[in-house]
């Protein structure tokens, strides 16, 4: 049996004291222990980006990240982005452009886009495509997703 350890995790501004398995992934703790099911389980092998969360502001695949490693770090999930029920500019742009498609890849896409626009408020189309490199969409493609990120960027710069 997996050895248990006590951890303190900071997730979406809340502190959680938990006893978890040493080898549990952050994704497992989020979804199955804390019921934060907005973060999705896609491949489980770090290839699809459905499970992305922000860790100290960086987009990270939580399916291949041990929960114990998140101690002392700030974890933000899709549930933690909007405040007081108001969508963020990225979320709003995804809704308006129709970039929300199957709903499975969307949380990871929004997390990646959020991290990108925080570090680069004026990305080129190529930079957006490069940032989405680890976020797979298997259905209708990336056109609307890229448009949504461009719209959000323009709005966050006060240009739209
Ligand atoms: S579920 Fe984590 S990268 Fe696919
Ligand atoms: S819209 Fe989610 S996999 Fe394509």
Short mmCIF file of C-alpha atoms and ligand atoms in Angstrom, two decimals:
data_model
loop_
_atom_site.label_atom_id
_atom_site.label_comp_id
_atom_site.label_asym_id
_atom_site.label_seq_id
_atom_site.Cartn_x
_atom_site.Cartn_y
_atom_site.Cartn_z
CA UNK A 1 0.00 0.00 0.00
CA UNK A 2 1.09 3.53 -0.77
CA UNK A 3 2.66 5.17 2.27
CA UNK A 4 0.58 8.12 3.59
CA UNK A 5 1.98 11.55 4.30
CA UNK A 6 0.53 14.75 5.71
CA UNK A 7 0.58 17.69 3.37
CA UNK A 8 -0.65 21.25 3.32
CA UNK A 9 -1.76 22.40 -0.09
CA UNK A 10 -2.77 25.89 -1.20
CA UNK A 11 -5.40 25.63 -3.87
CA UNK A 12 -7.50 28.50 -5.23
CA UNK A 13 -6.67 30.63 -2.20
CA UNK A 14 -7.69 27.96 0.33
CA UNK A 15 -5.42 25.91 2.58
CA UNK A 16 -6.03 22.15 2.75
CA UNK A 17 -4.49 19.84 5.37
CA UNK A 18 -4.60 16.37 3.88
CA UNK A 19 -3.28 12.89 4.43
CA UNK A 20 -2.45 11.54 1.00
CA UNK A 21 -0.57 8.70 -0.65
CA UNK A 22 3.04 9.53 -1.41
CA UNK A 23 2.57 8.65 -5.06
CA UNK A 24 -0.82 10.29 -5.62
CA UNK A 25 -0.84 12.74 -8.46
CA UNK A 26 -2.06 16.29 -8.01
CA UNK A 27 -4.83 15.51 -10.51
CA UNK A 28 -6.07 12.63 -8.35
CA UNK A 29 -6.09 14.80 -5.24
CA UNK A 30 -7.92 17.61 -7.03
CA UNK A 31 -10.61 15.45 -8.60
CA UNK A 32 -11.04 12.49 -6.27
CA UNK A 33 -10.14 13.92 -2.87
CA UNK A 34 -11.26 17.56 -3.16
CA UNK A 35 -13.97 17.10 -5.81
CA UNK A 36 -12.51 19.89 -7.96
CA UNK A 37 -13.63 18.15 -11.13
CA UNK A 38 -13.19 21.11 -13.48
CA UNK A 39 -9.69 19.83 -14.15
CA UNK A 40 -10.09 16.92 -16.54
CA UNK A 41 -8.43 13.51 -16.85
CA UNK A 42 -7.54 12.95 -20.50
CA UNK A 43 -4.52 10.79 -21.21
CA UNK A 44 -2.94 10.48 -17.77
CA UNK A 45 0.49 10.52 -19.38
CA UNK A 46 1.26 14.22 -19.77
CA UNK A 47 0.39 14.40 -23.46
CA UNK A 48 -3.02 16.10 -23.82
CA UNK A 49 -3.10 19.07 -21.43
CA UNK A 50 -6.66 18.40 -20.21
CA UNK A 51 -5.39 18.33 -16.63
CA UNK A 52 -3.48 21.61 -16.69
CA UNK A 53 -3.42 23.79 -13.59
CA UNK A 54 -1.33 26.80 -12.68
CA UNK A 55 1.44 26.12 -10.19
CA UNK A 56 3.07 29.37 -9.10
CA UNK A 57 1.67 30.82 -12.32
CA UNK A 58 3.09 28.18 -14.67
CA UNK A 59 0.82 25.78 -16.58
CA UNK A 60 1.56 22.24 -15.41
CA UNK A 61 0.06 18.85 -16.29
CA UNK A 62 -1.34 17.73 -12.94
CA UNK A 63 -1.63 14.07 -14.07
CA UNK A 64 2.14 13.63 -13.98
CA UNK A 65 2.84 15.91 -11.01
CA UNK A 66 3.02 14.38 -7.55
CA UNK A 67 0.71 16.14 -5.11
CA UNK A 68 3.47 16.19 -2.47
CA UNK A 69 5.52 18.43 -4.78
CA UNK A 70 2.80 21.11 -4.65
CA UNK A 71 3.51 21.86 -0.99
CA UNK A 72 4.52 25.49 -0.48
CA UNK A 73 3.26 26.39 -3.95
CA UNK A 74 0.17 28.20 -5.14
CA UNK A 75 -2.12 25.96 -7.17
CA UNK A 76 -4.89 27.52 -9.26
CA UNK A 77 -7.41 25.31 -11.01
CA UNK A 78 -10.08 26.30 -13.52
CA UNK A 79 -12.46 26.79 -10.56
CA UNK A 80 -10.11 29.39 -9.10
CA UNK A 81 -9.86 31.72 -12.09
CA UNK A 82 -13.13 33.63 -11.94
CA UNK A 83 -13.93 35.84 -8.96
CA UNK A 84 -17.42 36.60 -7.63
CA UNK A 85 -18.99 34.65 -10.48
CA UNK A 86 -17.45 36.91 -13.14
CA UNK A 87 -15.65 35.18 -15.99
CA UNK A 88 -12.08 36.21 -16.71
CA UNK A 89 -11.35 37.88 -20.07
CA UNK A 90 -9.99 34.56 -21.36
CA UNK A 91 -13.08 32.63 -20.28
CA UNK A 92 -15.39 35.32 -21.68
CA UNK A 93 -13.57 35.29 -25.03
CA UNK A 94 -13.78 31.48 -25.21
CA UNK A 95 -17.55 31.70 -24.73
CA UNK A 96 -18.06 34.50 -27.24
CA UNK A 97 -15.96 33.04 -30.04
CA UNK A 98 -17.35 29.53 -29.71
CA UNK A 99 -13.98 28.18 -28.62
CA UNK A 100 -15.70 26.05 -25.99
CA UNK A 101 -16.39 22.91 -27.91
CA UNK A 102 -16.39 19.51 -26.25
CA UNK A 103 -15.74 20.95 -22.82
CA UNK A 104 -13.13 18.33 -22.11
CA UNK A 105 -10.06 20.12 -23.38
CA UNK A 106 -11.39 23.60 -22.55
CA UNK A 107 -10.24 23.91 -18.92
CA UNK A 108 -6.68 23.07 -19.92
CA UNK A 109 -6.81 25.45 -22.88
CA UNK A 110 -8.07 28.28 -20.64
CA UNK A 111 -5.32 27.61 -18.08
CA UNK A 112 -2.63 27.63 -20.79
CA UNK A 113 -4.03 30.81 -22.35
CA UNK A 114 -4.21 32.51 -18.96
CA UNK A 115 -0.56 31.74 -18.24
CA UNK A 116 0.47 32.88 -21.72
CA UNK A 117 -1.29 36.25 -21.49
CA UNK A 118 0.11 36.90 -18.02
CA UNK A 119 3.66 36.53 -19.27
CA UNK A 120 3.08 37.90 -22.77
CA UNK A 121 0.15 40.32 -23.14
CA UNK A 122 0.68 40.74 -26.88
CA UNK A 123 1.45 37.28 -28.33
CA UNK A 124 1.77 36.66 -32.04
CA UNK A 125 -0.34 33.92 -33.63
CA UNK A 126 2.80 31.76 -33.74
CA UNK A 127 3.41 32.31 -30.03
CA UNK A 128 -0.18 31.32 -29.26
CA UNK A 129 0.18 28.16 -31.35
CA UNK A 130 3.47 27.34 -29.61
CA UNK A 131 1.89 27.86 -26.17
CA UNK A 132 -0.90 25.41 -27.09
CA UNK A 133 1.62 22.79 -28.16
CA UNK A 134 0.78 20.52 -25.22
CA UNK A 135 -3.02 21.02 -25.34
CA UNK A 136 -4.70 18.56 -27.67
CA UNK A 137 -8.10 19.05 -29.27
CA UNK A 138 -9.18 16.01 -31.23
CA UNK A 139 -12.41 17.34 -32.71
CA UNK A 140 -12.89 20.64 -34.48
CA UNK A 141 -9.45 22.16 -34.33
CA UNK A 142 -7.80 25.23 -32.97
CA UNK A 143 -9.06 28.16 -35.08
CA UNK A 144 -11.66 29.40 -32.61
CA UNK A 145 -9.38 28.76 -29.66
CA UNK A 146 -6.67 30.92 -31.23
CA UNK A 147 -9.25 33.61 -32.05
CA UNK A 148 -10.45 33.56 -28.44
CA UNK A 149 -6.93 34.06 -27.11
CA UNK A 150 -6.33 36.93 -29.55
CA UNK A 151 -9.61 38.56 -28.50
CA UNK A 152 -8.80 38.17 -24.80
CA UNK A 153 -5.35 39.65 -25.35
CA UNK A 154 -6.79 42.68 -27.17
CA UNK A 155 -9.33 43.22 -24.40
CA UNK A 156 -6.75 42.87 -21.63
CA UNK A 157 -4.67 45.53 -23.42
CA UNK A 158 -7.77 47.74 -23.58
CA UNK A 159 -7.99 47.56 -27.38
CA UNK A 160 -11.33 45.84 -27.82
S1 LIG B 1 -4.54 14.09 -18.57
FE1 LIG B 1 -2.74 15.13 -18.06
S2 LIG B 1 -1.78 15.61 -19.91
FE2 LIG B 1 -3.50 14.40 -20.46
S1 LIG B 2 -12.97 20.84 -28.22
FE1 LIG B 2 -12.26 19.49 -26.69
S2 LIG B 2 -11.10 17.96 -27.64
FE2 LIG B 2 -11.69 19.37 -29.16
#
